[in-house]
């Protein structure tokens, strides 16, 4: 990546674009992700399905690094969503959390998304365009404490949240 023309700029803002997930939780910036469930929702549970050995290894390594960083902990909660892996184009595995049941039970946030035409119009006359692939993009956002149990995940090796 050091040969990329924007590498120096990305390194200048390393707190926003870290090369690796920080070993600690992010600072509390006064905004926390929250999950609002539809009334009557009791538990969101999907059992972990069998996976090939190489995916189990990738999932175990992923969660072990998160456990060491204090991002996850063991769980015995009633909520549970499985994990699986998708091969990355560059190499390695992307860990996917199958939160389908949780998503189905969640009240969607009413955050307005700009129309495509408005975004394109605002870019008119620009000289430089970029796209950012946020590595592990959700980790910089803290979650409302009461919602953490909802995102418990099952792995072939145990339960975590």
Tab-separated table of C-alpha atoms in Angstrom:
chain	number	residue	atom	x	y	z
A	1	UNK	CA	0.000	0.000	0.000
A	2	UNK	CA	2.939	2.351	0.533
A	3	UNK	CA	3.176	2.797	-3.254
A	4	UNK	CA	-0.360	4.200	-3.349
A	5	UNK	CA	-0.436	7.987	-3.943
A	6	UNK	CA	-2.787	8.585	-0.982
A	7	UNK	CA	-0.792	6.432	1.447
A	8	UNK	CA	0.926	9.410	3.098
A	9	UNK	CA	-2.416	11.161	3.588
A	10	UNK	CA	-3.941	8.009	5.077
A	11	UNK	CA	-0.979	7.707	7.462
A	12	UNK	CA	-1.405	11.367	8.441
A	13	UNK	CA	-4.939	10.477	9.585
A	14	UNK	CA	-4.047	7.099	11.061
A	15	UNK	CA	-6.557	7.569	13.878
A	16	UNK	CA	-9.287	7.410	11.211
A	17	UNK	CA	-7.636	4.932	8.829
A	18	UNK	CA	-5.659	2.500	11.010
A	19	UNK	CA	-3.868	-0.354	9.269
A	20	UNK	CA	-4.992	-2.730	12.025
A	21	UNK	CA	-7.887	-2.723	14.448
A	22	UNK	CA	-6.752	-0.891	17.595
A	23	UNK	CA	-6.063	-3.076	20.626
A	24	UNK	CA	-8.532	-1.107	22.742
A	25	UNK	CA	-12.132	0.012	22.492
A	26	UNK	CA	-12.689	3.372	20.815
A	27	UNK	CA	-13.175	6.526	22.852
A	28	UNK	CA	-16.728	7.419	23.814
A	29	UNK	CA	-17.612	10.243	21.418
A	30	UNK	CA	-21.170	10.637	22.725
A	31	UNK	CA	-22.739	8.623	19.890
A	32	UNK	CA	-23.522	4.936	20.303
A	33	UNK	CA	-25.018	2.438	17.930
A	34	UNK	CA	-28.363	1.154	19.147
A	35	UNK	CA	-30.680	-1.663	18.181
A	36	UNK	CA	-34.404	-1.110	18.641
A	37	UNK	CA	-36.396	-4.349	18.502
A	38	UNK	CA	-40.005	-4.626	17.380
A	39	UNK	CA	-42.361	-5.051	20.320
A	40	UNK	CA	-42.975	-8.670	21.227
A	41	UNK	CA	-39.501	-9.810	20.145
A	42	UNK	CA	-38.153	-12.241	22.717
A	43	UNK	CA	-35.000	-13.925	21.410
A	44	UNK	CA	-33.105	-13.934	18.127
A	45	UNK	CA	-31.468	-17.344	17.827
A	46	UNK	CA	-29.933	-19.202	14.897
A	47	UNK	CA	-27.668	-22.149	15.651
A	48	UNK	CA	-24.170	-22.278	14.227
A	49	UNK	CA	-24.010	-24.565	11.204
A	50	UNK	CA	-21.053	-26.832	10.338
A	51	UNK	CA	-18.158	-25.164	8.529
A	52	UNK	CA	-15.017	-26.372	6.734
A	53	UNK	CA	-11.922	-26.587	8.957
A	54	UNK	CA	-10.166	-23.642	7.325
A	55	UNK	CA	-13.172	-21.394	8.044
A	56	UNK	CA	-13.320	-22.611	11.660
A	57	UNK	CA	-9.624	-21.751	12.006
A	58	UNK	CA	-10.145	-18.272	10.502
A	59	UNK	CA	-13.130	-17.598	12.792
A	60	UNK	CA	-11.236	-18.801	15.879
A	61	UNK	CA	-8.228	-16.597	15.024
A	62	UNK	CA	-10.478	-13.592	14.331
A	63	UNK	CA	-12.307	-13.860	17.642
A	64	UNK	CA	-9.171	-14.675	19.626
A	65	UNK	CA	-7.596	-11.421	18.435
A	66	UNK	CA	-10.808	-9.559	19.358
A	67	UNK	CA	-10.904	-11.251	22.768
A	68	UNK	CA	-7.303	-10.162	23.480
A	69	UNK	CA	-8.248	-6.600	22.483
A	70	UNK	CA	-11.273	-6.654	24.802
A	71	UNK	CA	-13.750	-6.357	21.921
A	72	UNK	CA	-15.565	-9.637	22.695
A	73	UNK	CA	-16.171	-11.870	25.686
A	74	UNK	CA	-17.623	-15.317	26.272
A	75	UNK	CA	-21.391	-15.499	26.385
A	76	UNK	CA	-24.194	-17.643	27.764
A	77	UNK	CA	-26.916	-15.287	26.534
A	78	UNK	CA	-30.174	-16.422	24.914
A	79	UNK	CA	-29.418	-14.499	21.694
A	80	UNK	CA	-27.156	-16.092	19.111
A	81	UNK	CA	-26.249	-15.585	15.451
A	82	UNK	CA	-23.908	-17.843	13.457
A	83	UNK	CA	-20.746	-16.914	11.567
A	84	UNK	CA	-19.258	-18.027	8.294
A	85	UNK	CA	-16.458	-16.875	5.988
A	86	UNK	CA	-16.254	-15.465	2.488
A	87	UNK	CA	-12.980	-15.589	0.572
A	88	UNK	CA	-11.469	-12.117	0.101
A	89	UNK	CA	-10.316	-11.175	-3.386
A	90	UNK	CA	-6.931	-10.121	-1.996
A	91	UNK	CA	-6.351	-13.175	0.246
A	92	UNK	CA	-7.657	-14.542	3.481
A	93	UNK	CA	-11.185	-14.653	4.815
A	94	UNK	CA	-13.856	-12.067	5.582
A	95	UNK	CA	-15.819	-13.066	8.683
A	96	UNK	CA	-19.573	-12.687	8.204
A	97	UNK	CA	-22.048	-12.565	11.078
A	98	UNK	CA	-25.441	-13.907	9.955
A	99	UNK	CA	-27.686	-11.490	11.853
A	100	UNK	CA	-30.719	-12.291	9.658
A	101	UNK	CA	-33.137	-12.971	12.548
A	102	UNK	CA	-31.900	-9.944	14.477
A	103	UNK	CA	-32.262	-7.763	11.370
A	104	UNK	CA	-35.811	-9.051	10.829
A	105	UNK	CA	-36.710	-8.105	14.432
A	106	UNK	CA	-35.070	-4.659	14.299
A	107	UNK	CA	-36.999	-1.447	13.737
A	108	UNK	CA	-35.143	0.265	10.866
A	109	UNK	CA	-33.510	3.590	11.664
A	110	UNK	CA	-35.161	6.460	9.837
A	111	UNK	CA	-31.912	8.044	8.691
A	112	UNK	CA	-32.384	9.970	5.457
A	113	UNK	CA	-30.114	8.872	2.642
A	114	UNK	CA	-29.454	11.478	-0.074
A	115	UNK	CA	-30.718	10.843	-3.572
A	116	UNK	CA	-28.090	9.593	-6.020
A	117	UNK	CA	-28.707	12.627	-8.264
A	118	UNK	CA	-27.975	14.992	-5.377
A	119	UNK	CA	-24.711	13.212	-4.578
A	120	UNK	CA	-23.610	13.276	-8.225
A	121	UNK	CA	-24.553	16.962	-8.566
A	122	UNK	CA	-22.504	17.816	-5.482
A	123	UNK	CA	-19.482	16.145	-7.100
A	124	UNK	CA	-19.699	18.238	-10.276
A	125	UNK	CA	-16.467	20.092	-10.985
A	126	UNK	CA	-14.400	17.964	-8.622
A	127	UNK	CA	-10.939	16.936	-9.749
A	128	UNK	CA	-10.220	14.031	-7.406
A	129	UNK	CA	-12.592	11.204	-6.555
A	130	UNK	CA	-11.942	8.428	-4.101
A	131	UNK	CA	-13.542	5.426	-2.523
A	132	UNK	CA	-12.549	4.060	0.834
A	133	UNK	CA	-12.676	0.404	1.749
A	134	UNK	CA	-13.050	0.642	5.509
A	135	UNK	CA	-11.235	-2.309	6.987
A	136	UNK	CA	-13.381	-3.499	9.860
A	137	UNK	CA	-15.349	-0.278	9.492
A	138	UNK	CA	-17.804	-0.793	12.352
A	139	UNK	CA	-15.277	-1.274	15.142
A	140	UNK	CA	-14.757	2.463	15.808
A	141	UNK	CA	-18.413	2.768	16.926
A	142	UNK	CA	-19.383	1.950	20.505
A	143	UNK	CA	-22.697	0.221	21.134
A	144	UNK	CA	-25.387	1.031	23.659
A	145	UNK	CA	-24.577	-1.232	26.622
A	146	UNK	CA	-28.098	-2.694	26.844
A	147	UNK	CA	-27.912	-3.825	23.190
A	148	UNK	CA	-24.605	-5.692	23.379
A	149	UNK	CA	-26.290	-8.999	24.352
A	150	UNK	CA	-28.340	-8.870	21.132
A	151	UNK	CA	-25.223	-9.304	19.004
A	152	UNK	CA	-24.037	-12.512	20.653
A	153	UNK	CA	-22.573	-14.841	18.054
A	154	UNK	CA	-22.079	-18.564	18.006
A	155	UNK	CA	-18.919	-20.024	16.574
A	156	UNK	CA	-17.926	-23.644	16.102
A	157	UNK	CA	-15.816	-23.152	19.264
A	158	UNK	CA	-18.320	-21.361	21.532
A	159	UNK	CA	-20.500	-18.315	22.140
A	160	UNK	CA	-19.229	-14.722	22.280
A	161	UNK	CA	-20.520	-11.159	22.628
